[in-house]
CSV table of C-alpha atoms in Angstrom, one decimal:
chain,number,residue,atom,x,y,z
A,1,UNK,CA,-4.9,18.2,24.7
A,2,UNK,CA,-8.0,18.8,23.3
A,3,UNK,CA,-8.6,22.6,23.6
A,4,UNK,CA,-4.6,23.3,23.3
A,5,UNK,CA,-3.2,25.9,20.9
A,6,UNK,CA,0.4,25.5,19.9
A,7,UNK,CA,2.5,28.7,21.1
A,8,UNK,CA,3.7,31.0,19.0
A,9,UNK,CA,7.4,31.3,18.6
A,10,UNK,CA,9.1,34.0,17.4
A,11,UNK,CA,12.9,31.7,17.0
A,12,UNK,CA,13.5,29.0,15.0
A,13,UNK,CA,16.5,27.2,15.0
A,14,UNK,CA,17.7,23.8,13.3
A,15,UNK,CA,19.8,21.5,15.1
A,16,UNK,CA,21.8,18.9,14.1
A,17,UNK,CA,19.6,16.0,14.2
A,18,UNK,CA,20.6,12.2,14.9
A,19,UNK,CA,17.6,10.0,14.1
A,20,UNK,CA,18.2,6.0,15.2
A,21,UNK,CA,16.0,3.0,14.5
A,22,UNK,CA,17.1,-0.6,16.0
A,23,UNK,CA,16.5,-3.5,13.6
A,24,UNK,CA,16.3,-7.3,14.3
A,25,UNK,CA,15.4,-9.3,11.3
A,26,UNK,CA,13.5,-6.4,10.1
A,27,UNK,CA,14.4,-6.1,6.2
A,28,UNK,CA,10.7,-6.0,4.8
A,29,UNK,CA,9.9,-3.0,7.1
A,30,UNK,CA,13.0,-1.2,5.9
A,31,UNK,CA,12.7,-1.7,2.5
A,32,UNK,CA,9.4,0.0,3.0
A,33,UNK,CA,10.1,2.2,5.7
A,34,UNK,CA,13.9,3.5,5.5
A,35,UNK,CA,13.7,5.9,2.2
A,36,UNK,CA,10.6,7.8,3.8
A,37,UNK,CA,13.7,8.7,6.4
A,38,UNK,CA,16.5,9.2,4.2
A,39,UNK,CA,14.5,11.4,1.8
A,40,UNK,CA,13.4,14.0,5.0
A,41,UNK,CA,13.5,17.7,3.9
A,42,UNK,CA,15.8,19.4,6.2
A,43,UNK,CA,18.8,21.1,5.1
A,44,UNK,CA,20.8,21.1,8.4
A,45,UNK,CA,23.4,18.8,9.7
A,46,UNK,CA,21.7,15.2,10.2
A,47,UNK,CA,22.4,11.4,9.5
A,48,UNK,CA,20.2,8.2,9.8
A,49,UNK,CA,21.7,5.5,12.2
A,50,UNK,CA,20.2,2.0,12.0
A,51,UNK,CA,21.4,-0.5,14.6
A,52,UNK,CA,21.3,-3.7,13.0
A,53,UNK,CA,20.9,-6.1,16.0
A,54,UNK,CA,22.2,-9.6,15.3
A,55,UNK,CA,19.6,-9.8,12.4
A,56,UNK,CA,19.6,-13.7,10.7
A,57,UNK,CA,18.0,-12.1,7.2
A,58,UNK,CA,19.0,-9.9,4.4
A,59,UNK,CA,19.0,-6.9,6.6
A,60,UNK,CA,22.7,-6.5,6.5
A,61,UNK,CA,22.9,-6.5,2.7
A,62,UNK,CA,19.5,-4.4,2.7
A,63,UNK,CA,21.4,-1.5,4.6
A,64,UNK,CA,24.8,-1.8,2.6
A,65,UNK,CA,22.9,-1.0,-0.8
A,66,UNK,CA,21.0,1.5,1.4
A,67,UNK,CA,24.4,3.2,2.1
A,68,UNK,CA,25.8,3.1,-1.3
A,69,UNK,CA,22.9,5.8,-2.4
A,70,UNK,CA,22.5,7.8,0.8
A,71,UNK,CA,25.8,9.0,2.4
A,72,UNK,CA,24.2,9.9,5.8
A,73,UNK,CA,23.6,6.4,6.6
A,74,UNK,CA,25.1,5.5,9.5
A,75,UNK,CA,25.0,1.5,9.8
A,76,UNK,CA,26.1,0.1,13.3
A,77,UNK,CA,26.0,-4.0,12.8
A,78,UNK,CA,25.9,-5.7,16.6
A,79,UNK,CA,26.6,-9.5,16.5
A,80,UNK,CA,26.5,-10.1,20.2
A,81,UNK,CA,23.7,-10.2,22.6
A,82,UNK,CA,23.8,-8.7,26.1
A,83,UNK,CA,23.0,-10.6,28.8
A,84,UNK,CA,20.4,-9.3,30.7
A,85,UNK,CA,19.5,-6.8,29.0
A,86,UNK,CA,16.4,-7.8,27.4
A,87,UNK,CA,14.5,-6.1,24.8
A,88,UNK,CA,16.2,-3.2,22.9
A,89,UNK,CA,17.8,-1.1,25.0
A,90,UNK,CA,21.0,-2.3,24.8
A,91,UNK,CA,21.2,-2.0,20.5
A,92,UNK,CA,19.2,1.4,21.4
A,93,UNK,CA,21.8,2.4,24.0
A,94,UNK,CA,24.6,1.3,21.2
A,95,UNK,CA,23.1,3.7,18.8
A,96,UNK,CA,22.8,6.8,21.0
A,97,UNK,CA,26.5,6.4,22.1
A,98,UNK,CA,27.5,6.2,18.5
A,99,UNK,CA,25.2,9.7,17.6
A,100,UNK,CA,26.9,12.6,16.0
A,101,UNK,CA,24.6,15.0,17.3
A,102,UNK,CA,23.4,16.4,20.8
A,103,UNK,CA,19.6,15.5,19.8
A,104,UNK,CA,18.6,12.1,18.9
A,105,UNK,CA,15.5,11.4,17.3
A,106,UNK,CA,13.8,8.0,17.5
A,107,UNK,CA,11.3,5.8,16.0
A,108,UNK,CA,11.3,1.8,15.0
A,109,UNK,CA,11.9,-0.3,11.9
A,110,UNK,CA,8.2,-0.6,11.2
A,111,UNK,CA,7.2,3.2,11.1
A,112,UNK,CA,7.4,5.8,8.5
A,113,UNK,CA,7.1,9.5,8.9
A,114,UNK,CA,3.8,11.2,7.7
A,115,UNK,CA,5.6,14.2,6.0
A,116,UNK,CA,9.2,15.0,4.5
A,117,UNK,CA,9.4,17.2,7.2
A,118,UNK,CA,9.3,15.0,10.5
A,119,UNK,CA,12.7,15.7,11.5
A,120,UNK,CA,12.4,19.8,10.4
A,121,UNK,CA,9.1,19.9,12.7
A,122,UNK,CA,10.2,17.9,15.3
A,123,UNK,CA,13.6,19.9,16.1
A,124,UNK,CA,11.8,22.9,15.9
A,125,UNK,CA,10.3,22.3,19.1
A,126,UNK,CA,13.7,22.5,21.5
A,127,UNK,CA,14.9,25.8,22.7
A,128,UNK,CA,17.2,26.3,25.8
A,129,UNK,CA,15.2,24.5,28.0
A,130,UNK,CA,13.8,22.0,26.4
A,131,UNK,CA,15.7,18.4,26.7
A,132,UNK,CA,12.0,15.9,25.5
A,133,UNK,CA,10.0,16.7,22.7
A,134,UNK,CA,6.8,13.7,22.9
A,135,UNK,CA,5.4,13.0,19.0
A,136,UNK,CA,2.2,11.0,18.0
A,137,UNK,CA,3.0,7.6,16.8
A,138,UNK,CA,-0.2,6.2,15.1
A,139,UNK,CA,-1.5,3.6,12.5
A,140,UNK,CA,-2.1,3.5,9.5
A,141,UNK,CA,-6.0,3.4,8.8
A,142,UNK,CA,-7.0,0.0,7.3
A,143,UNK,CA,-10.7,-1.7,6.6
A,144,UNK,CA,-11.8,-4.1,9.8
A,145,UNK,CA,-12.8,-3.9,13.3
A,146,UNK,CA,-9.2,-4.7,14.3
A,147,UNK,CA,-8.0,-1.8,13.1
A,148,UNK,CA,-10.2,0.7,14.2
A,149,UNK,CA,-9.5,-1.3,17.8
A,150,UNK,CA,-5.6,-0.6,17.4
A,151,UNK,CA,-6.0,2.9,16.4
A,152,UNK,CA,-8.8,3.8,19.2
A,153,UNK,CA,-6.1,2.5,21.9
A,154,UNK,CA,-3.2,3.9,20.4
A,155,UNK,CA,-5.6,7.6,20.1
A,156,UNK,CA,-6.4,6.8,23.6
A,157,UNK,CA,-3.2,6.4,25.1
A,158,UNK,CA,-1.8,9.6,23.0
A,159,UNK,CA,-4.5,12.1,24.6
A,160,UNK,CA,-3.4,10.9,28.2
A,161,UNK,CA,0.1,11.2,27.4
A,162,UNK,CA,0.2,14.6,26.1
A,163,UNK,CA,-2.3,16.0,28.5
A,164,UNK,CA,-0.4,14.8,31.2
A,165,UNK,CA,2.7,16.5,30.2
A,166,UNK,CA,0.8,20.0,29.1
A,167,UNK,CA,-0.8,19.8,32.9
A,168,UNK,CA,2.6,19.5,33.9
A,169,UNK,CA,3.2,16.0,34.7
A,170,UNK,CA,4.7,14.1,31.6
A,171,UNK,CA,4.7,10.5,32.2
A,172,UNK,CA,5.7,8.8,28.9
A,173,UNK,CA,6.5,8.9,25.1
A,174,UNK,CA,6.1,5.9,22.5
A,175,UNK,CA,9.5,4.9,20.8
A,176,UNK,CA,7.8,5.3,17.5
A,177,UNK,CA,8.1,8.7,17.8
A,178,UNK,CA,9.9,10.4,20.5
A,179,UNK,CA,13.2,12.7,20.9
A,180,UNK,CA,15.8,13.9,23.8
A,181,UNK,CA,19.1,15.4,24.3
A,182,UNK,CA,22.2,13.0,24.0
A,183,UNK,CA,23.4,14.6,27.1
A,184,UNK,CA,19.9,14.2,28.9
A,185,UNK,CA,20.5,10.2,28.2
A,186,UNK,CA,24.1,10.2,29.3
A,187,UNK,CA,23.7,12.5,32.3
A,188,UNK,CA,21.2,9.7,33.7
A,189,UNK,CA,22.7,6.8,33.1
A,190,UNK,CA,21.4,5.8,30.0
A,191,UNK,CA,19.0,2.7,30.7
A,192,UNK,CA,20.7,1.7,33.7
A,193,UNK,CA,18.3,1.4,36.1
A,194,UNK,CA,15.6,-0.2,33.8
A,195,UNK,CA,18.1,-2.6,31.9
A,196,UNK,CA,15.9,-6.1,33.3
A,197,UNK,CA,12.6,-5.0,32.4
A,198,UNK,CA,11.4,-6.3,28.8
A,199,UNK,CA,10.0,-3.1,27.2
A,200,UNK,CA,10.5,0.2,28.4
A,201,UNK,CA,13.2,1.8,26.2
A,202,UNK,CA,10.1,4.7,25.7
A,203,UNK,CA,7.9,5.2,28.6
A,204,UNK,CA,10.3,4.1,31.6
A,205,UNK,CA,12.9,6.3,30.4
A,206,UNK,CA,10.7,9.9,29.9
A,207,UNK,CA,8.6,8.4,33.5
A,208,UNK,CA,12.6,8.8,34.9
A,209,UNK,CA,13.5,12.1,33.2
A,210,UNK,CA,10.7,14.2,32.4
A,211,UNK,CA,9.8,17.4,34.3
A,212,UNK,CA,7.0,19.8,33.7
A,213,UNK,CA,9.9,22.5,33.0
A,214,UNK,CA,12.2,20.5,30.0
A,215,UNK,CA,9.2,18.4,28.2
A,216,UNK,CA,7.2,19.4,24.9
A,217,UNK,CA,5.0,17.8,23.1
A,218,UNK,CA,3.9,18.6,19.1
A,219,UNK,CA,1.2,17.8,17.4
A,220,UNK,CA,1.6,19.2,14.1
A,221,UNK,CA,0.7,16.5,11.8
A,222,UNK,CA,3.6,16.3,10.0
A,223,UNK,CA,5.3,15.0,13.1
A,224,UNK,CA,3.1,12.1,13.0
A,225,UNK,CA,4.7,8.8,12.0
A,226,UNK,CA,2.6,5.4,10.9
A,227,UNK,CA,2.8,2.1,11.5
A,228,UNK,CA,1.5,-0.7,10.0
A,229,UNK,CA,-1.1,-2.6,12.6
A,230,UNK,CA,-1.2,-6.0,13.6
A,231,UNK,CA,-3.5,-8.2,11.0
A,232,UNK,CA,-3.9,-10.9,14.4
A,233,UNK,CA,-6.0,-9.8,17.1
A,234,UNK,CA,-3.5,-12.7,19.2
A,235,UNK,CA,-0.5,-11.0,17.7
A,236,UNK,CA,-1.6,-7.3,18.9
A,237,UNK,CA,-2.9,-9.1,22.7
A,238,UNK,CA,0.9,-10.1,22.8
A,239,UNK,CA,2.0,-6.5,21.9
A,240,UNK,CA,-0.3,-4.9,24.2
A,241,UNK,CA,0.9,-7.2,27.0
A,242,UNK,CA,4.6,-6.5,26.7
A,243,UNK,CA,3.9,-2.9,26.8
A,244,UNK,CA,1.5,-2.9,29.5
A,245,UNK,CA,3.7,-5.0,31.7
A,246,UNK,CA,5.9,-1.2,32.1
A,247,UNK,CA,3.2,0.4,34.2
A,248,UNK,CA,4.2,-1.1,37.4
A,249,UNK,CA,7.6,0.8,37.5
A,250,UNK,CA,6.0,4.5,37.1
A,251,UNK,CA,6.1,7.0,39.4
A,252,UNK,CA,3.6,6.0,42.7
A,253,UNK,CA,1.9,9.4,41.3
A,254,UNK,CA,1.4,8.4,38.0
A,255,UNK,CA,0.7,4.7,39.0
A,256,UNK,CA,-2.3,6.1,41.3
A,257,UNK,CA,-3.7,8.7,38.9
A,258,UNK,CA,-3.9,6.2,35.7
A,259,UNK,CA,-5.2,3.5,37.7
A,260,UNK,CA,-8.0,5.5,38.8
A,261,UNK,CA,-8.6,6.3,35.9
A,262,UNK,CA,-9.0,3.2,34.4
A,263,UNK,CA,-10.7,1.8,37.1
A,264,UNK,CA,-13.4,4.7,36.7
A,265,UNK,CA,-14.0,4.1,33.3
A,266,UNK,CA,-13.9,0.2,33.5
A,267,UNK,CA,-16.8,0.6,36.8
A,268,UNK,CA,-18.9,3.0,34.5
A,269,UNK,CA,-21.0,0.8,32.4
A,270,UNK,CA,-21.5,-1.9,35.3
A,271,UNK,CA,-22.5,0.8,37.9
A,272,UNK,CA,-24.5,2.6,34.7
A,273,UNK,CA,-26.9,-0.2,34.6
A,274,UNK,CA,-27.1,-1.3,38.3
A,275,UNK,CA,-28.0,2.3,38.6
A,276,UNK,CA,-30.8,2.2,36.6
A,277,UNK,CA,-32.1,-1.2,37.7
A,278,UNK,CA,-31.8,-0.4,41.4
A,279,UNK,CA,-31.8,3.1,41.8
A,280,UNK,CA,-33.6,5.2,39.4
A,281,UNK,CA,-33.2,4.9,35.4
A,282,UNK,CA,-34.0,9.2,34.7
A,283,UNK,CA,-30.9,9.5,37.1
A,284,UNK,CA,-28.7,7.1,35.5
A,285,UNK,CA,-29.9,7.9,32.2
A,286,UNK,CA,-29.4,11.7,32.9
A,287,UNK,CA,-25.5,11.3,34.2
A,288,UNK,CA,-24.9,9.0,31.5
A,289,UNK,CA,-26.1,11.7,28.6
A,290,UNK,CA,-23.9,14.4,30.5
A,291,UNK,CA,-20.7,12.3,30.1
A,292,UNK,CA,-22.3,11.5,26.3
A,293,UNK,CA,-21.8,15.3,25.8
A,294,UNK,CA,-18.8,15.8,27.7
A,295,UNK,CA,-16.5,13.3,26.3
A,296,UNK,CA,-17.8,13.7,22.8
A,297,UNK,CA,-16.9,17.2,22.5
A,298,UNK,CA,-13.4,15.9,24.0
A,299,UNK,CA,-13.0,13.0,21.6
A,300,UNK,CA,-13.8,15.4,18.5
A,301,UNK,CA,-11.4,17.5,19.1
A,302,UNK,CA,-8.9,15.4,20.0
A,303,UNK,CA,-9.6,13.2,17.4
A,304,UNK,CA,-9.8,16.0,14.7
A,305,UNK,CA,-5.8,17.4,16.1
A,306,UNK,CA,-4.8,13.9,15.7
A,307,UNK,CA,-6.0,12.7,12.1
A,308,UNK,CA,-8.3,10.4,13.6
A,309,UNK,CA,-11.9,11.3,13.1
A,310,UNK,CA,-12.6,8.8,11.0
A,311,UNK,CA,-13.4,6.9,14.9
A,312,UNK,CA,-15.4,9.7,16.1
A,313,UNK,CA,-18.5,7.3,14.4
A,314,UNK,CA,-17.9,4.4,16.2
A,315,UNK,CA,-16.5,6.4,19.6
A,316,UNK,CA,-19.2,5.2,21.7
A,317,UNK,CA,-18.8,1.8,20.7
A,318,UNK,CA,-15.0,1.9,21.4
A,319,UNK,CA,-15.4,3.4,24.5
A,320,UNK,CA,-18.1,0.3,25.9
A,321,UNK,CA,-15.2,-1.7,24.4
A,322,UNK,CA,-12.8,-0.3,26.9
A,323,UNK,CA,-14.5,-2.4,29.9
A,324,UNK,CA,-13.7,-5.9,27.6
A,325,UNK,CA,-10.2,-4.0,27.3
A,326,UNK,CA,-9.5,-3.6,30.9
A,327,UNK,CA,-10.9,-7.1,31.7
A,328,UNK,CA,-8.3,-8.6,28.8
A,329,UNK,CA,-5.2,-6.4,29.8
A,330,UNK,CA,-5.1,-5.8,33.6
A,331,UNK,CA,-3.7,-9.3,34.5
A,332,UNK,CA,0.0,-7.9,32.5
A,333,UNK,CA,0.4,-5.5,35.9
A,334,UNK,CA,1.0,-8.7,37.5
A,335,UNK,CA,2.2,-11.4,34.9
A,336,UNK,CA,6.1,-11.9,34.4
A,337,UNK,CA,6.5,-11.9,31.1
A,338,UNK,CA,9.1,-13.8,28.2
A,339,UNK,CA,12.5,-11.8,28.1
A,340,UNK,CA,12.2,-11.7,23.8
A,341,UNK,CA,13.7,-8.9,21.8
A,342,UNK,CA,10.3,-7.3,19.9
């Protein structure tokens, strides 16, 4: 992802867009969030659906006055649950069934598009065979370790993701900021076969579908969308946790080439200093400067295509972090977790 130049394309079309957000209890975010969608520049056919999930606040009324300004509002208001379906799938699954348009275009309550032209950018990327187009969902930068934390993960898991699918193996997307064909959801069965796990509305789903031939990812910046970050390092553990608890259910291909991974870069720093106590510290101290250079060509780069180099500073430091991360988020491969919507 790093070294990758966008392709030149000598067609541009514009497609009618559908773009949905599911909503529980989430008025604050959309009074903040909702008119950076409604607003978007793009002069084709499109409309904004919000699935207002059995929400016990003012969302309801929010979305009504919403409605009375903006004509492509789509409101869908669900008052039942479904059992067994936990998490958001099933409101999600409501609100793709109800789009207009063949391409749907999704992100959450809590999120705002960096530009007026997310959905103009983001379209842009299908052609004939194209049915997935993967977007960067980041944070918005705020003063604190936690932050920088939150957005260093959220950087982290973006560079996989994408390099995956440009080596021809796409794996996930994030719901924050992702897109398919209606028919690409329909053809497989919607959520069907993931409908009892928790989270995976995002990454299960594109793990099912995608194929090196009919994914695309973009990282023009004004396809990025922002999020506001936990304030709670307990609250974003809990996050972390319910997404984590997803990566069982990849493909044994992915499972094995992530876990490797991780388990390479959790063993580094440990085997780094028994190295250099035990073996020989030029050695250690030698390898150790030539993944120094390596990755922080790599992480400049990558950090520079996504908006993030404010972290490039403190990369080495959030890297040694890393180990504490594995160590705090490995047992959720295992642990069963609480069937709650968010």
């Amino acid at each position: 992802m790093a070294f990758h130049k966008e392709e030149a394309r000598n067609k541009m079309q514009q497609h009618p867009v559908s773009v949905i957000i599911c909503a529980r209890d989430e008025a604050g975010n959309l009074t903040r969030n909702l008119p950076g969608l409604l607003v978007q520049q793009y002069r084709s056919t499109h409309e904004v659906i919000v699935v207002n999930h059995n929400s016990q606040d003012e969302t309801k009324y929010l979305l009504d006055e919403f409605h009375k300004q903006f004509k492509q509002l789509h409101i869908v208001n669900l008052s039942q649950e479904a059992v067994g379906i936990p998490g958001k799938k099933y409101p999600l699954s409501i609100g793709i069934k109800e789009a207009k348009y063949g391409i749907v275009l999704l992100t959450d309550a809590d999120c705002v598009p960096a530009s007026e032209h997310w959905i103009e950018k983001m379209q842009a990327a299908y052609d004939d065979k194209i049915e997935i187009v993967l977007g960067y969902g980041g944070y918005f930068k705020k003063k604190g370790l936690l932050n920088k934390l939150i957005r260093f993960e959220a950087f982290h898991i973006a560079v996989q993701y994408f390099s995956y699918a440009l080596a021809g193996m796409p794996y996930m997307g994030v719901g924050r900021n992702l897109s398919y064909k209606k028919d690409l959801f329909l053809k497989n069965k919607g959520f069907s076969s993931i409908n009892h796990v928790l989270s995976g509305d995002d990454d299960l789903f594109i793990n099912k579908v995608a194929t090196p031939e009919n994914t695309r990812i973009i990282l023009d910046e004004d396809t990025f969308t922002l999020s506001e970050p936990k304030k709670k390092f307990g609250d974003w553990m809990r996050q972390k946790m319910r997404h984590n608890s997803t990566a069982k259910y990849y493909k044994p291909k992915h499972k094995f080439l992530l876990n490797t991974y991780s388990f390479s870069h959790f063993l580094f720093y440990p085997l780094l200093v028994l190295s250099a106590i035990f073996v020989d510290w030029r050695i250690a101290l030698g390898i150790f400067g030539i993944r120094l250079i390596i990755q922080g060509i790599i992480y400049y780069r990558a950090m520079k295509r996504l908006k993030e180099y404010d972290l490039f500073a403190w990369w080495w430091l959030l890297d040694i972090w890393m180990f504490f991360y594995y160590l705090i988020f490995a047992p959720t491969l295992w642990k069963k977790q609480r069937k709650t919507w968010m």
